[in-house]
């Protein structure tokens, strides 16, 4: 398993849950609203519109890497300590801040910019505000980002529940 993602989307009065697992050769996809079973797709067989759609989902999964997120957030200039909280049994310190999307884009390495660039460019020069909880071993345990995309407010919450643990 290269990565997995659980996404909960709230839009236009409804909710959708999407789960994806990405391996070297396959994409596993589950949306309970469409089907009660998982769909397995060979990455090599994706072409045309299906490839474009799943390519965007895979790109979204790759951009959710905490290391990529931290590269952007480290470039923020107004980060401040905002308190403490226990998350999944770990004592954490909360940090709040914001960064302009254009500055976040500049802060990324060229390889990560290739992945995240199209998403960040849609934000223009808008401000991304964030809250981040870091434990005593400097591991990120939770990140909440708020941004405006095409006039719509978007809040993304990422909880890191296992670090250096086997995938089940």
mmCIF file of C-alpha atoms in Angstrom:
data_model
loop_
_atom_site.group_PDB
_atom_site.id
_atom_site.type_symbol
_atom_site.label_atom_id
_atom_site.label_comp_id
_atom_site.label_asym_id
_atom_site.label_seq_id
_atom_site.Cartn_x
_atom_site.Cartn_y
_atom_site.Cartn_z
ATOM 1 C CA UNK A 1 0.000 0.000 0.000
ATOM 2 C CA UNK A 2 1.432 3.353 -1.046
ATOM 3 C CA UNK A 3 -1.318 5.297 0.717
ATOM 4 C CA UNK A 4 -4.957 5.256 1.697
ATOM 5 C CA UNK A 5 -7.493 8.019 2.092
ATOM 6 C CA UNK A 6 -10.919 8.371 3.664
ATOM 7 C CA UNK A 7 -12.762 11.474 2.460
ATOM 8 C CA UNK A 8 -15.999 12.866 3.881
ATOM 9 C CA UNK A 9 -17.570 15.480 1.612
ATOM 10 C CA UNK A 10 -20.418 17.773 2.647
ATOM 11 C CA UNK A 11 -21.883 19.752 -0.252
ATOM 12 C CA UNK A 12 -25.238 21.010 -1.456
ATOM 13 C CA UNK A 13 -27.140 19.588 1.523
ATOM 14 C CA UNK A 14 -25.760 16.044 1.183
ATOM 15 C CA UNK A 15 -22.774 13.998 2.271
ATOM 16 C CA UNK A 16 -20.558 11.495 0.495
ATOM 17 C CA UNK A 17 -17.868 9.219 1.899
ATOM 18 C CA UNK A 18 -15.128 8.025 -0.434
ATOM 19 C CA UNK A 19 -12.373 5.565 0.453
ATOM 20 C CA UNK A 20 -9.356 4.875 -1.721
ATOM 21 C CA UNK A 21 -6.300 2.664 -1.428
ATOM 22 C CA UNK A 22 -3.397 3.119 -3.819
ATOM 23 C CA UNK A 23 -0.822 0.396 -4.505
ATOM 24 C CA UNK A 24 1.948 0.193 -7.093
ATOM 25 C CA UNK A 25 -0.368 -1.542 -9.552
ATOM 26 C CA UNK A 26 -3.977 -0.962 -8.443
ATOM 27 C CA UNK A 27 -6.486 1.560 -7.140
ATOM 28 C CA UNK A 28 -9.188 0.331 -4.763
ATOM 29 C CA UNK A 29 -12.211 2.627 -4.573
ATOM 30 C CA UNK A 30 -15.300 2.549 -2.385
ATOM 31 C CA UNK A 31 -18.245 4.920 -2.294
ATOM 32 C CA UNK A 32 -21.040 3.293 -0.265
ATOM 33 C CA UNK A 33 -23.628 5.538 -1.913
ATOM 34 C CA UNK A 34 -22.838 3.883 -5.262
ATOM 35 C CA UNK A 35 -21.965 0.327 -4.264
ATOM 36 C CA UNK A 36 -21.617 -1.792 -1.122
ATOM 37 C CA UNK A 37 -18.422 -3.383 -2.489
ATOM 38 C CA UNK A 38 -14.925 -2.149 -3.301
ATOM 39 C CA UNK A 39 -13.925 -1.574 -6.908
ATOM 40 C CA UNK A 40 -10.440 -2.637 -7.993
ATOM 41 C CA UNK A 41 -8.887 -0.941 -10.997
ATOM 42 C CA UNK A 42 -5.531 -1.697 -12.583
ATOM 43 C CA UNK A 43 -3.652 1.580 -12.804
ATOM 44 C CA UNK A 44 -2.253 0.515 -16.189
ATOM 45 C CA UNK A 45 -5.769 0.017 -17.603
ATOM 46 C CA UNK A 46 -7.011 3.520 -16.848
ATOM 47 C CA UNK A 47 -7.417 5.572 -19.998
ATOM 48 C CA UNK A 48 -9.612 8.341 -21.347
ATOM 49 C CA UNK A 49 -12.074 10.033 -18.966
ATOM 50 C CA UNK A 50 -11.660 7.293 -16.332
ATOM 51 C CA UNK A 51 -7.922 7.883 -16.210
ATOM 52 C CA UNK A 52 -8.424 11.640 -15.903
ATOM 53 C CA UNK A 53 -10.926 11.251 -13.041
ATOM 54 C CA UNK A 54 -8.879 8.719 -11.122
ATOM 55 C CA UNK A 55 -5.698 10.613 -11.919
ATOM 56 C CA UNK A 56 -7.129 13.606 -10.068
ATOM 57 C CA UNK A 57 -8.128 11.413 -7.117
ATOM 58 C CA UNK A 58 -4.658 9.848 -6.994
ATOM 59 C CA UNK A 59 -3.094 13.291 -7.228
ATOM 60 C CA UNK A 60 -5.281 14.425 -4.311
ATOM 61 C CA UNK A 61 -4.124 11.429 -2.272
ATOM 62 C CA UNK A 62 -0.476 12.210 -3.015
ATOM 63 C CA UNK A 63 -0.920 15.851 -2.052
ATOM 64 C CA UNK A 64 -2.309 14.813 1.344
ATOM 65 C CA UNK A 65 1.131 13.567 2.395
ATOM 66 C CA UNK A 66 1.853 15.287 5.751
ATOM 67 C CA UNK A 67 5.412 16.086 4.625
ATOM 68 C CA UNK A 68 4.033 18.010 1.630
ATOM 69 C CA UNK A 69 1.564 19.827 3.862
ATOM 70 C CA UNK A 70 4.328 20.802 6.279
ATOM 71 C CA UNK A 71 6.507 22.239 3.493
ATOM 72 C CA UNK A 72 3.721 24.688 2.733
ATOM 73 C CA UNK A 73 2.784 25.499 6.305
ATOM 74 C CA UNK A 74 6.421 26.071 7.312
ATOM 75 C CA UNK A 75 6.474 29.076 4.961
ATOM 76 C CA UNK A 76 3.702 30.839 6.928
ATOM 77 C CA UNK A 77 4.880 33.960 8.712
ATOM 78 C CA UNK A 78 2.170 34.393 11.366
ATOM 79 C CA UNK A 79 2.233 30.998 13.111
ATOM 80 C CA UNK A 80 1.590 31.152 16.840
ATOM 81 C CA UNK A 81 1.026 28.705 19.694
ATOM 82 C CA UNK A 82 -2.681 28.464 20.507
ATOM 83 C CA UNK A 83 -2.911 25.892 23.318
ATOM 84 C CA UNK A 84 -2.620 22.194 24.073
ATOM 85 C CA UNK A 85 -4.864 19.198 23.494
ATOM 86 C CA UNK A 86 -4.699 15.415 23.821
ATOM 87 C CA UNK A 87 -5.298 13.686 20.469
ATOM 88 C CA UNK A 88 -5.491 9.874 20.351
ATOM 89 C CA UNK A 89 -3.735 9.719 23.725
ATOM 90 C CA UNK A 90 -0.854 11.998 22.678
ATOM 91 C CA UNK A 91 -0.332 15.396 24.320
ATOM 92 C CA UNK A 92 -0.047 17.991 21.539
ATOM 93 C CA UNK A 93 0.557 21.703 21.096
ATOM 94 C CA UNK A 94 -1.760 23.552 18.729
ATOM 95 C CA UNK A 95 -0.325 26.099 16.295
ATOM 96 C CA UNK A 96 -2.477 28.465 14.221
ATOM 97 C CA UNK A 97 -1.497 30.506 11.206
ATOM 98 C CA UNK A 98 -2.178 31.408 7.602
ATOM 99 C CA UNK A 99 -0.367 31.628 4.300
ATOM 100 C CA UNK A 100 -1.189 33.011 0.882
ATOM 101 C CA UNK A 101 -1.665 30.274 -1.711
ATOM 102 C CA UNK A 102 0.948 31.904 -3.967
ATOM 103 C CA UNK A 103 3.536 31.832 -1.129
ATOM 104 C CA UNK A 104 2.658 28.214 -0.350
ATOM 105 C CA UNK A 105 3.287 27.302 -3.986
ATOM 106 C CA UNK A 106 6.718 28.966 -3.931
ATOM 107 C CA UNK A 107 7.674 27.100 -0.725
ATOM 108 C CA UNK A 108 7.281 23.647 -2.290
ATOM 109 C CA UNK A 109 10.065 21.633 -3.870
ATOM 110 C CA UNK A 110 9.781 21.357 -7.686
ATOM 111 C CA UNK A 111 8.610 17.716 -7.531
ATOM 112 C CA UNK A 112 5.865 18.484 -4.998
ATOM 113 C CA UNK A 113 4.973 21.697 -6.859
ATOM 114 C CA UNK A 114 4.269 19.535 -9.920
ATOM 115 C CA UNK A 115 1.667 17.620 -7.882
ATOM 116 C CA UNK A 116 0.138 20.442 -5.817
ATOM 117 C CA UNK A 117 0.643 23.330 -8.239
ATOM 118 C CA UNK A 118 -2.640 22.966 -10.169
ATOM 119 C CA UNK A 119 -4.652 22.826 -6.928
ATOM 120 C CA UNK A 120 -2.897 25.821 -5.388
ATOM 121 C CA UNK A 121 -3.192 27.842 -8.591
ATOM 122 C CA UNK A 122 -6.994 27.542 -8.408
ATOM 123 C CA UNK A 123 -6.791 29.440 -5.103
ATOM 124 C CA UNK A 124 -5.065 32.408 -6.749
ATOM 125 C CA UNK A 125 -3.680 34.689 -4.049
ATOM 126 C CA UNK A 126 -6.302 33.763 -1.433
ATOM 127 C CA UNK A 127 -5.364 33.013 2.156
ATOM 128 C CA UNK A 128 -5.215 29.468 3.536
ATOM 129 C CA UNK A 129 -5.701 29.466 7.301
ATOM 130 C CA UNK A 130 -4.644 26.428 9.286
ATOM 131 C CA UNK A 131 -4.519 24.832 12.711
ATOM 132 C CA UNK A 132 -1.934 22.145 13.399
ATOM 133 C CA UNK A 133 -1.425 19.872 16.430
ATOM 134 C CA UNK A 134 2.113 18.526 17.001
ATOM 135 C CA UNK A 135 3.126 15.989 19.677
ATOM 136 C CA UNK A 136 6.292 15.878 21.814
ATOM 137 C CA UNK A 137 8.139 13.824 19.161
ATOM 138 C CA UNK A 138 7.418 16.544 16.563
ATOM 139 C CA UNK A 139 4.843 14.367 14.770
ATOM 140 C CA UNK A 140 1.823 16.111 13.289
ATOM 141 C CA UNK A 141 -1.350 14.569 14.753
ATOM 142 C CA UNK A 142 -4.014 16.791 13.145
ATOM 143 C CA UNK A 143 -4.179 19.554 10.532
ATOM 144 C CA UNK A 144 -7.255 21.637 9.726
ATOM 145 C CA UNK A 145 -7.085 23.956 6.695
ATOM 146 C CA UNK A 146 -9.671 26.533 5.605
ATOM 147 C CA UNK A 147 -9.649 28.036 2.130
ATOM 148 C CA UNK A 148 -12.010 29.497 -0.439
ATOM 149 C CA UNK A 149 -12.264 27.744 -3.810
ATOM 150 C CA UNK A 150 -14.319 29.459 -6.517
ATOM 151 C CA UNK A 151 -16.391 31.279 -3.884
ATOM 152 C CA UNK A 152 -16.998 28.166 -1.768
ATOM 153 C CA UNK A 153 -15.482 27.737 1.684
ATOM 154 C CA UNK A 154 -13.608 24.455 2.038
ATOM 155 C CA UNK A 155 -12.438 22.962 5.328
ATOM 156 C CA UNK A 156 -10.105 19.964 5.233
ATOM 157 C CA UNK A 157 -9.304 17.988 8.372
ATOM 158 C CA UNK A 158 -6.501 15.428 8.361
ATOM 159 C CA UNK A 159 -6.064 13.189 11.418
ATOM 160 C CA UNK A 160 -2.880 11.134 11.630
ATOM 161 C CA UNK A 161 -3.798 8.113 13.740
ATOM 162 C CA UNK A 162 -0.760 5.900 13.179
ATOM 163 C CA UNK A 163 2.885 6.720 12.638
ATOM 164 C CA UNK A 164 5.304 3.986 11.487
ATOM 165 C CA UNK A 165 2.620 1.344 12.012
ATOM 166 C CA UNK A 166 1.761 -1.596 9.755
ATOM 167 C CA UNK A 167 -1.152 -0.942 7.385
ATOM 168 C CA UNK A 168 -4.213 -3.133 7.998
#
